Amino acid sequence: MTPDQIESAVAAAMPQAVEELKRLAAIPSVAFPGHPEEPVFAAAAMTEELLRSTGLPRVQQVAVEGSFPAVFGEAPAPPGMPTVLLYAHYDVQPAGDPAAWRTPPFEPTLIDGRLYGRGTADDKSGIISHITALRTFQGRFPVGIKVIIEGQEEYAGDRLEAFVERNPDLLRADAIVVADTGNPRVGDPAVTTSLRGMAAFTIEVRTLKEALHSGSFGGAAPDALAALMRMLTSLHDDNGDIRVPGLPRGSFLGQGPSEEEFRRTAGVLDGVSLVGSGSLADRLWSSYAITVTGLDVPTVSGAVNAVQPAARARVTVRVPPAGDPKTTVNAVVEFLRQVAPWGVQVSFGDFTVGSGYQADSGGKARAALNRAMERAFGRPPRDVGAGGSIPLVNTLLRQFPAAEILLFGAEDEEAAIHAPNERLDLEELRRVATTEALFLQELGLPSALGI
């Protein structure tokens, strides 16, 4: 196919792609404990249905120990051609407070060319970009194709890592496309060349056998919630820099966003300062970050006049690409033990860790992607970092050291992933699907292989 034919085919496929994204994003496939499992399996089934529609001769669900099934597809490589592995995930973050959404989180709503709803960007856009690119070739793929779409990346991505380690031949490829990142801005093409790792855990503080009347016992009885708050706030100094020993600030060689751009994208309120030291690129892409992502305490609406006997929090730590997440989480846990006041009982559990990633300079696959992205976006891509984590990437790098790993996608920085009002720009989806189809075609050309 010519580039013109590919661009036309993707453009013609967009109405179907948007309708399928709406269907997929309407499924509340939250794979966190405590959420219904049926929708997660429903998302796996729809993902399998979509992959079968692309003309891949082999499509099936594969069991992942301790997790939800992954969906795998494969087409053998033509003689002498490389194989490309395409990755995405069908699970999503919890919606959070429905009142914070302008539209219902699991009723995808199209407004001014943007599709709002949980998972429209992260990462069901990745699934649809793969599907749309593959359909372009009507079953006659220029390179070998493998597809793996997992079902628990947002909560337990380490389980797919173990699956890859046990089944290396299933996913072995020459180039790997990870469609779970995006551009700094819509229409601003970029390839993500570094990812922070992640560590997360739950901390519980206990002080009393049961709740006590705050009038009768307050002032002497140790409040578990007050103790936990003191411990959590001690993680940062007044400037917002981390106080945990052994977690130094890093540096990123490329250019990051300006403060004005970041404040606008993040929605920082007027008069509120940013936190931390160093350039924004340093803080966002190459340094540690600690965030309290959840608290188990009485709600304001359900509050009673009581001293709390127990309180829990979920803590997430972002780790620089070269950092060790296990060492990092141990350092944070030990620090919290040391600052615990009043002899309170502290326990930790539900640990999750994932390694970061730093790309090499790039080879034939990256050169093919550069050409494809320049055609689709009208200008060449630049290298950027990402503060988020994709646990699978470093495992793929270890298992397939000769493979080029390419991270790009339709999730621009204003897509509000993991937050209320997540949305996807549909023109960005078209450009990314076009990029992927052009890339597959480019990689199958003799000139791309040096033939």
Short mmCIF file of C-alpha atoms in Angstrom, two decimals:
data_model
loop_
_atom_site.label_atom_id
_atom_site.label_comp_id
_atom_site.label_asym_id
_atom_site.label_seq_id
_atom_site.Cartn_x
_atom_site.Cartn_y
_atom_site.Cartn_z
CA MET A 1 0.00 0.00 0.00
CA THR A 2 1.10 3.56 -0.65
CA PRO A 3 1.16 6.16 2.16
CA ASP A 4 -1.79 7.91 0.51
CA GLN A 5 -3.79 4.68 0.52
CA ILE A 6 -2.97 4.06 4.16
CA GLU A 7 -4.02 7.56 5.18
CA SER A 8 -7.28 7.24 3.26
CA ALA A 9 -8.02 3.81 4.73
CA VAL A 10 -7.52 5.03 8.30
CA ALA A 11 -9.65 8.13 7.70
CA ALA A 12 -12.45 5.96 6.26
CA ALA A 13 -12.24 3.62 9.27
CA MET A 14 -12.56 6.35 11.90
CA PRO A 15 -16.38 6.32 12.30
CA GLN A 16 -16.25 2.60 13.09
CA ALA A 17 -13.25 3.12 15.37
CA VAL A 18 -15.07 5.81 17.36
CA GLU A 19 -18.18 3.67 17.80
CA GLU A 20 -16.08 0.72 18.96
CA LEU A 21 -14.19 2.93 21.39
CA LYS A 22 -17.52 4.10 22.80
CA ARG A 23 -18.63 0.48 23.29
CA LEU A 24 -15.34 -0.53 24.89
CA ALA A 25 -15.14 2.51 27.17
CA ALA A 26 -18.70 1.94 28.35
CA ILE A 27 -17.50 -1.25 30.06
CA PRO A 28 -16.35 -0.42 33.64
CA SER A 29 -13.36 -2.76 33.47
CA VAL A 30 -11.79 -1.74 36.79
CA ALA A 31 -9.52 -4.62 37.80
CA PHE A 32 -8.87 -3.39 41.35
CA PRO A 33 -9.85 -5.58 44.32
CA GLY A 34 -13.37 -4.87 45.52
CA HIS A 35 -14.73 -4.01 42.08
CA PRO A 36 -16.98 -6.36 40.08
CA GLU A 37 -15.03 -8.82 37.96
CA GLU A 38 -17.72 -9.40 35.33
CA PRO A 39 -17.06 -6.13 33.45
CA VAL A 40 -13.34 -6.93 33.27
CA PHE A 41 -14.07 -10.26 31.61
CA ALA A 42 -16.55 -8.47 29.32
CA ALA A 43 -13.80 -6.08 28.21
CA ALA A 44 -11.52 -9.04 27.51
CA ALA A 45 -14.24 -10.63 25.38
CA MET A 46 -14.81 -7.45 23.37
CA THR A 47 -11.06 -7.01 22.89
CA GLU A 48 -10.89 -10.55 21.53
CA GLU A 49 -13.81 -9.78 19.20
CA LEU A 50 -12.06 -6.65 17.91
CA LEU A 51 -8.76 -8.45 17.31
CA ARG A 52 -10.53 -11.17 15.34
CA SER A 53 -11.96 -8.49 13.05
CA THR A 54 -8.48 -7.43 11.91
CA GLY A 55 -7.70 -10.59 9.94
CA LEU A 56 -5.16 -12.02 12.35
CA PRO A 57 -5.24 -15.80 11.83
CA ARG A 58 -4.66 -16.57 15.51
CA VAL A 59 -6.54 -14.78 18.31
CA GLN A 60 -7.19 -16.16 21.80
CA GLN A 61 -7.42 -15.30 25.46
CA VAL A 62 -4.48 -16.54 27.50
CA ALA A 63 -4.53 -17.11 31.24
CA VAL A 64 -2.29 -14.90 33.40
CA GLU A 65 -1.69 -16.37 36.84
CA GLY A 66 -3.33 -14.33 39.58
CA SER A 67 -4.80 -11.86 37.11
CA PHE A 68 -7.39 -11.41 34.39
CA PRO A 69 -6.79 -12.96 30.96
CA ALA A 70 -4.65 -11.30 28.35
CA VAL A 71 -5.77 -11.28 24.73
CA PHE A 72 -3.17 -12.51 22.24
CA GLY A 73 -3.14 -12.31 18.45
CA GLU A 74 -0.58 -13.33 15.87
CA ALA A 75 0.15 -13.35 12.14
CA PRO A 76 3.43 -14.96 10.94
CA ALA A 77 6.03 -12.75 9.30
CA PRO A 78 6.45 -12.84 5.53
CA PRO A 79 9.84 -14.35 4.54
CA GLY A 80 12.71 -12.12 5.62
CA MET A 81 10.47 -9.62 7.42
CA PRO A 82 10.66 -8.63 11.11
CA THR A 83 7.95 -9.21 13.71
CA VAL A 84 6.31 -6.36 15.62
CA LEU A 85 4.64 -6.83 19.01
CA LEU A 86 1.79 -4.41 19.79
CA TYR A 87 0.86 -3.80 23.45
CA ALA A 88 -2.07 -2.12 25.23
CA HIS A 89 -4.34 -2.85 28.22
CA TYR A 90 -8.12 -3.06 28.55
CA ASP A 91 -8.45 -2.41 32.30
CA VAL A 92 -8.99 1.11 33.63
CA GLN A 93 -8.58 3.17 36.77
CA PRO A 94 -11.56 3.53 39.11
CA ALA A 95 -13.79 6.47 38.21
CA GLY A 96 -13.54 8.10 41.64
CA ASP A 97 -16.21 10.56 42.75
CA PRO A 98 -18.96 10.66 40.07
CA ALA A 99 -19.81 14.21 41.17
CA ALA A 100 -16.41 15.38 39.90
CA TRP A 101 -17.29 14.29 36.34
CA ARG A 102 -19.04 16.61 33.91
CA THR A 103 -20.34 13.54 32.06
CA PRO A 104 -21.01 10.02 33.44
CA PRO A 105 -17.63 8.23 33.54
CA PHE A 106 -18.88 5.06 31.86
CA GLU A 107 -21.22 6.71 29.36
CA PRO A 108 -18.74 7.89 26.70
CA THR A 109 -19.83 11.33 25.53
CA LEU A 110 -18.64 13.14 22.40
CA ILE A 111 -18.17 16.90 22.85
CA ASP A 112 -16.40 19.08 20.27
CA GLY A 113 -14.34 16.28 18.79
CA ARG A 114 -13.34 14.81 22.13
CA LEU A 115 -14.69 11.61 23.65
CA TYR A 116 -15.12 11.86 27.43
CA GLY A 117 -15.18 8.84 29.73
CA ARG A 118 -12.96 6.65 31.88
CA GLY A 119 -10.56 4.68 29.72
CA THR A 120 -11.22 6.59 26.49
CA ALA A 121 -7.55 7.57 26.55
CA ASP A 122 -5.86 5.25 29.05
CA ASP A 123 -5.69 2.81 27.47
CA LYS A 124 -8.61 1.82 25.32
CA SER A 125 -7.38 4.36 22.78
CA GLY A 126 -4.29 2.14 22.48
CA ILE A 127 -6.45 -0.88 21.69
CA ILE A 128 -8.44 1.00 19.05
CA SER A 129 -5.32 2.50 17.45
CA HIS A 130 -3.90 -1.04 17.07
CA ILE A 131 -7.18 -2.37 15.68
CA THR A 132 -7.56 0.48 13.20
CA ALA A 133 -3.97 0.23 11.98
CA LEU A 134 -4.19 -3.54 11.51
CA ARG A 135 -7.48 -3.38 9.63
CA THR A 136 -5.79 -1.15 7.06
CA PHE A 137 -3.97 -4.18 5.63
CA GLN A 138 -7.07 -6.42 5.31
CA GLY A 139 -5.19 -9.46 6.60
CA ARG A 140 -2.14 -8.99 4.33
CA PHE A 141 0.36 -7.66 6.84
CA PRO A 142 3.74 -6.35 5.61
CA VAL A 143 5.52 -7.68 8.73
CA GLY A 144 4.90 -10.31 11.34
CA ILE A 145 2.37 -9.21 13.94
CA LYS A 146 1.93 -10.16 17.57
CA VAL A 147 -0.55 -8.43 19.87
CA ILE A 148 -0.79 -8.67 23.65
CA ILE A 149 -3.50 -6.73 25.49
CA GLU A 150 -3.55 -7.27 29.23
CA GLY A 151 -6.28 -6.86 31.82
CA GLN A 152 -4.70 -5.61 35.05
CA GLU A 153 -1.98 -3.08 34.19
CA GLU A 154 -3.40 -0.37 36.44
CA TYR A 155 -3.26 -2.48 39.59
CA ALA A 156 -0.99 -5.51 39.16
CA GLY A 157 1.06 -5.18 36.01
CA ASP A 158 3.80 -7.26 37.61
CA ARG A 159 1.66 -10.35 36.98
CA LEU A 160 1.97 -9.98 33.22
CA GLU A 161 5.70 -9.47 33.73
CA ALA A 162 5.87 -12.94 35.28
CA PHE A 163 3.82 -14.30 32.36
CA VAL A 164 6.33 -12.86 29.86
CA GLU A 165 9.23 -14.38 31.76
CA ARG A 166 7.55 -17.80 31.64
CA ASN A 167 6.50 -17.52 27.96
CA PRO A 168 9.27 -15.63 26.15
CA ASP A 169 8.80 -17.30 22.78
CA LEU A 170 5.13 -16.32 22.65
CA LEU A 171 5.97 -12.61 22.65
CA ARG A 172 9.41 -12.59 21.03
CA ALA A 173 9.65 -9.76 18.47
CA ASP A 174 12.10 -7.48 16.67
CA ALA A 175 10.24 -4.28 17.54
CA ILE A 176 7.68 -3.57 20.26
CA VAL A 177 5.06 -0.81 20.14
CA VAL A 178 3.68 0.20 23.53
CA ALA A 179 0.56 2.29 22.93
CA ASP A 180 0.16 3.58 26.49
CA THR A 181 1.75 7.02 26.37
CA GLY A 182 1.13 10.16 24.33
CA ASN A 183 2.21 13.58 23.17
CA PRO A 184 2.79 16.67 25.32
CA ARG A 185 0.02 18.42 23.38
CA VAL A 186 -2.47 17.41 20.71
CA GLY A 187 -0.72 17.46 17.35
CA ASP A 188 2.78 17.68 18.90
CA PRO A 189 4.37 14.32 17.97
CA ALA A 190 6.66 12.69 20.49
CA VAL A 191 8.24 9.35 21.35
CA THR A 192 8.59 8.54 25.04
CA THR A 193 12.18 7.48 25.72
CA SER A 194 12.11 7.20 29.52
CA LEU A 195 9.61 6.00 32.11
CA ARG A 196 9.74 6.23 35.85
CA GLY A 197 9.25 3.03 37.78
CA MET A 198 6.67 2.66 40.52
CA ALA A 199 6.30 1.24 43.99
CA ALA A 200 3.10 1.26 46.02
CA PHE A 201 1.95 -0.04 49.38
CA THR A 202 -0.76 0.28 52.01
CA ILE A 203 0.07 1.54 55.50
CA GLU A 204 -2.17 0.94 58.51
CA VAL A 205 -1.88 2.64 61.90
CA ARG A 206 -3.66 1.27 64.99
CA THR A 207 -3.86 2.85 68.44
CA LEU A 208 -7.02 1.68 70.21
CA LYS A 209 -9.19 -1.41 70.50
CA GLU A 210 -12.20 0.59 69.29
CA ALA A 211 -13.36 4.15 68.62
CA LEU A 212 -13.81 6.36 71.69
CA HIS A 213 -16.01 9.37 72.45
CA SER A 214 -13.89 12.42 71.64
CA GLY A 215 -15.38 14.39 74.56
CA SER A 216 -14.65 11.74 77.15
CA PHE A 217 -11.30 10.52 75.83
CA GLY A 218 -9.98 13.18 73.41
CA GLY A 219 -6.81 14.90 74.57
CA ALA A 220 -5.26 11.77 76.02
CA ALA A 221 -6.33 8.86 73.82
CA PRO A 222 -3.98 8.49 70.80
CA ASP A 223 -5.84 9.22 67.54
CA ALA A 224 -4.75 6.83 64.76
CA LEU A 225 -5.77 9.29 62.04
CA ALA A 226 -3.74 12.11 63.59
CA ALA A 227 -0.72 9.79 63.86
CA LEU A 228 -1.03 8.70 60.24
CA MET A 229 -1.34 12.30 59.03
CA ARG A 230 1.81 13.28 60.93
CA MET A 231 3.70 10.38 59.34
CA LEU A 232 2.54 11.12 55.82
CA THR A 233 3.25 14.85 55.96
CA SER A 234 6.77 14.11 57.20
CA LEU A 235 7.63 12.56 53.81
CA HIS A 236 8.14 16.04 52.30
CA ASP A 237 9.77 19.24 53.52
CA ASP A 238 8.09 22.65 53.36
CA ASN A 239 9.24 23.11 49.74
CA GLY A 240 7.71 19.80 48.68
CA ASP A 241 11.03 17.98 48.28
CA ILE A 242 11.26 14.40 49.57
CA ARG A 243 12.84 13.97 53.01
CA VAL A 244 13.41 10.20 52.78
CA PRO A 245 17.17 9.49 52.85
CA GLY A 246 18.62 7.85 49.76
CA LEU A 247 16.12 9.29 47.25
CA PRO A 248 18.06 12.10 45.52
CA ARG A 249 16.73 14.40 42.82
CA GLY A 250 17.62 13.34 39.25
CA SER A 251 18.16 15.25 36.02
CA PHE A 252 16.64 14.94 32.53
CA LEU A 253 18.78 16.01 29.58
CA GLY A 254 15.92 16.94 27.24
CA GLN A 255 13.54 19.88 27.41
CA GLY A 256 10.44 19.71 29.57
CA PRO A 257 7.36 21.92 29.73
CA SER A 258 7.48 25.54 30.79
CA GLU A 259 5.98 26.42 34.16
CA GLU A 260 3.14 28.30 32.45
CA GLU A 261 2.39 25.34 30.21
CA PHE A 262 2.51 22.90 33.10
CA ARG A 263 0.26 25.02 35.33
CA ARG A 264 -2.31 25.24 32.55
CA THR A 265 -2.20 21.52 31.74
CA ALA A 266 -2.31 20.48 35.41
CA GLY A 267 -5.04 23.00 36.27
CA VAL A 268 -3.03 24.54 39.14
CA LEU A 269 -5.14 27.21 40.81
CA ASP A 270 -4.08 30.87 40.82
CA GLY A 271 -1.76 31.66 43.72
CA VAL A 272 -0.91 28.01 44.38
CA SER A 273 2.81 27.22 44.07
CA LEU A 274 4.35 24.22 42.37
CA VAL A 275 6.28 21.90 44.68
CA GLY A 276 9.81 20.53 44.60
CA SER A 277 13.13 21.78 43.24
CA GLY A 278 14.95 21.52 39.94
CA SER A 279 13.60 21.86 36.41
CA LEU A 280 10.14 20.54 35.65
CA ALA A 281 11.68 17.88 33.41
CA ASP A 282 13.83 16.79 36.37
CA ARG A 283 10.87 16.66 38.73
CA LEU A 284 8.44 14.96 36.36
CA TRP A 285 10.63 12.47 34.53
CA SER A 286 13.87 11.78 36.44
CA SER A 287 13.19 12.23 40.16
CA TYR A 288 11.33 10.41 42.90
CA ALA A 289 7.78 11.45 43.74
CA ILE A 290 5.63 10.28 46.64
CA THR A 291 1.84 10.64 46.52
CA VAL A 292 -0.84 9.59 48.97
CA THR A 293 -3.45 8.17 46.61
CA GLY A 294 -6.09 7.01 49.09
CA LEU A 295 -7.20 7.17 52.73
CA ASP A 296 -9.51 4.86 54.67
CA VAL A 297 -10.98 7.22 57.28
CA PRO A 298 -14.48 8.37 58.17
CA THR A 299 -16.02 10.66 55.56
CA VAL A 300 -17.00 14.20 56.47
CA SER A 301 -20.67 13.42 55.84
CA GLY A 302 -20.45 10.34 58.05
CA ALA A 303 -18.25 11.82 60.76
CA VAL A 304 -19.00 11.20 64.44
CA ASN A 305 -17.36 12.69 67.49
CA ALA A 306 -14.88 9.89 68.04
CA VAL A 307 -11.17 9.29 68.42
CA GLN A 308 -10.21 6.90 65.63
CA PRO A 309 -8.66 3.52 66.52
CA ALA A 310 -7.27 2.81 63.04
CA ALA A 311 -6.49 4.57 59.77
CA ARG A 312 -5.07 3.37 56.45
CA ALA A 313 -3.49 5.02 53.43
CA ARG A 314 -2.30 3.96 49.99
CA VAL A 315 1.07 5.43 49.09
CA THR A 316 2.56 5.49 45.59
CA VAL A 317 6.22 6.22 44.85
CA ARG A 318 7.47 7.09 41.36
CA VAL A 319 11.04 5.94 40.80
CA PRO A 320 13.58 7.37 38.29
CA PRO A 321 14.30 5.12 35.28
CA ALA A 322 17.57 3.83 36.74
CA GLY A 323 16.23 3.47 40.30
CA ASP A 324 15.38 0.21 42.05
CA PRO A 325 11.70 0.20 43.10
CA LYS A 326 12.23 -2.49 45.76
CA THR A 327 15.04 -0.56 47.43
CA THR A 328 12.97 2.59 47.14
CA VAL A 329 9.87 1.17 48.81
CA ASN A 330 12.01 -0.27 51.59
CA ALA A 331 13.51 3.17 52.22
CA VAL A 332 10.08 4.82 52.40
CA VAL A 333 8.66 2.13 54.68
CA GLU A 334 11.65 2.36 57.04
CA PHE A 335 11.34 6.15 57.15
CA LEU A 336 7.66 5.91 58.08
CA ARG A 337 8.47 3.43 60.84
CA GLN A 338 11.04 5.84 62.26
CA VAL A 339 8.72 8.86 62.30
CA ALA A 340 5.70 7.01 63.74
CA PRO A 341 4.68 8.91 66.93
CA TRP A 342 3.43 7.70 70.32
CA GLY A 343 4.49 4.09 69.85
CA VAL A 344 1.57 3.41 67.49
CA GLN A 345 1.27 0.01 65.83
CA VAL A 346 2.20 0.26 62.14
CA SER A 347 1.85 -2.40 59.47
CA PHE A 348 2.46 -2.44 55.72
CA GLY A 349 1.08 -4.62 52.95
CA ASP A 350 -0.28 -4.93 49.43
CA PHE A 351 3.07 -4.07 47.86
CA THR A 352 3.39 -3.44 44.12
CA VAL A 353 6.62 -2.63 42.27
CA GLY A 354 7.51 -1.96 38.66
CA SER A 355 10.80 -0.94 37.05
CA GLY A 356 11.44 2.16 34.96
CA TYR A 357 12.85 2.34 31.45
CA GLN A 358 15.45 4.28 29.49
CA ALA A 359 15.55 3.85 25.70
CA ASP A 360 18.67 3.40 23.60
CA SER A 361 19.44 5.89 20.85
CA GLY A 362 17.27 4.00 18.36
CA GLY A 363 17.76 1.85 15.27
CA LYS A 364 15.88 0.89 12.13
CA ALA A 365 12.49 0.64 13.82
CA ARG A 366 12.85 4.08 15.42
CA ALA A 367 13.91 5.53 12.06
CA ALA A 368 10.82 3.98 10.43
CA LEU A 369 8.64 5.40 13.21
CA ASN A 370 10.16 8.86 12.75
CA ARG A 371 9.25 8.81 9.07
CA ALA A 372 5.75 7.52 9.77
CA MET A 373 5.07 10.06 12.50
CA GLU A 374 6.38 12.95 10.43
CA ARG A 375 4.01 11.98 7.62
CA ALA A 376 1.00 11.59 9.96
CA PHE A 377 1.61 14.74 12.04
CA GLY A 378 3.37 16.97 9.53
CA ARG A 379 6.56 17.28 11.59
CA PRO A 380 9.13 14.91 13.09
CA PRO A 381 8.72 13.66 16.66
CA ARG A 382 10.84 14.69 19.61
CA ASP A 383 11.98 12.66 22.59
CA VAL A 384 10.14 13.14 25.87
CA GLY A 385 10.05 11.44 29.24
CA ALA A 386 7.02 10.20 31.14
CA GLY A 387 6.49 10.32 34.86
CA GLY A 388 4.12 7.39 34.77
CA SER A 389 5.01 3.73 34.83
CA ILE A 390 4.38 0.78 32.51
CA PRO A 391 5.61 -2.25 34.45
CA LEU A 392 5.89 -4.50 31.41
CA VAL A 393 8.39 -2.39 29.46
CA ASN A 394 11.50 -3.19 31.47
CA THR A 395 10.63 -6.88 31.48
CA LEU A 396 10.35 -6.84 27.70
CA LEU A 397 13.72 -5.11 27.52
CA ARG A 398 15.32 -7.80 29.69
CA GLN A 399 13.71 -10.66 27.79
CA PHE A 400 14.35 -9.26 24.31
CA PRO A 401 17.46 -7.05 24.54
CA ALA A 402 17.83 -6.85 20.75
CA ALA A 403 14.28 -5.55 20.25
CA GLU A 404 13.54 -1.85 19.82
CA ILE A 405 10.83 -0.65 22.18
CA LEU A 406 8.77 2.30 20.91
CA LEU A 407 6.38 4.16 23.17
CA PHE A 408 3.78 6.46 21.66
CA GLY A 409 0.02 6.85 21.67
CA ALA A 410 -3.02 9.11 21.73
CA GLU A 411 -2.95 10.07 25.45
CA ASP A 412 -1.91 13.75 25.35
CA GLU A 413 -1.01 15.54 28.59
CA GLU A 414 -4.44 17.18 28.84
CA ALA A 415 -6.34 13.89 28.52
CA ALA A 416 -6.87 13.76 32.34
CA ILE A 417 -5.98 10.07 32.60
CA HIS A 418 -6.51 8.67 36.14
CA ALA A 419 -8.60 11.78 36.90
CA PRO A 420 -12.19 12.93 36.47
CA ASN A 421 -13.23 14.00 32.96
CA GLU A 422 -10.74 11.82 31.12
CA ARG A 423 -11.03 12.44 27.41
CA LEU A 424 -9.53 11.59 24.04
CA ASP A 425 -9.06 13.92 21.09
CA LEU A 426 -10.36 11.96 18.10
CA GLU A 427 -8.06 13.67 15.60
CA GLU A 428 -5.15 12.55 17.76
CA LEU A 429 -6.47 9.00 17.60
CA ARG A 430 -6.61 9.22 13.80
CA ARG A 431 -3.05 10.54 13.59
CA VAL A 432 -1.73 7.85 15.92
CA ALA A 433 -3.51 5.03 14.07
CA THR A 434 -2.16 6.45 10.82
CA THR A 435 1.33 6.58 12.31
CA GLU A 436 1.14 2.95 13.37
CA ALA A 437 -0.10 1.74 9.99
CA LEU A 438 2.56 3.77 8.16
CA PHE A 439 5.20 2.42 10.56
CA LEU A 440 4.26 -1.20 9.89
CA GLN A 441 4.39 -0.54 6.16
CA GLU A 442 7.73 1.31 6.43
CA LEU A 443 9.29 -1.48 8.49
CA GLY A 444 8.30 -3.99 5.83
CA LEU A 445 10.05 -2.10 3.04
CA PRO A 446 13.49 -3.40 1.91
CA SER A 447 14.97 0.08 2.41
CA ALA A 448 13.99 0.03 6.11
CA LEU A 449 15.93 -3.20 6.58
CA GLY A 450 18.98 -2.11 4.65
CA ILE A 451 18.24 -4.60 1.86
#
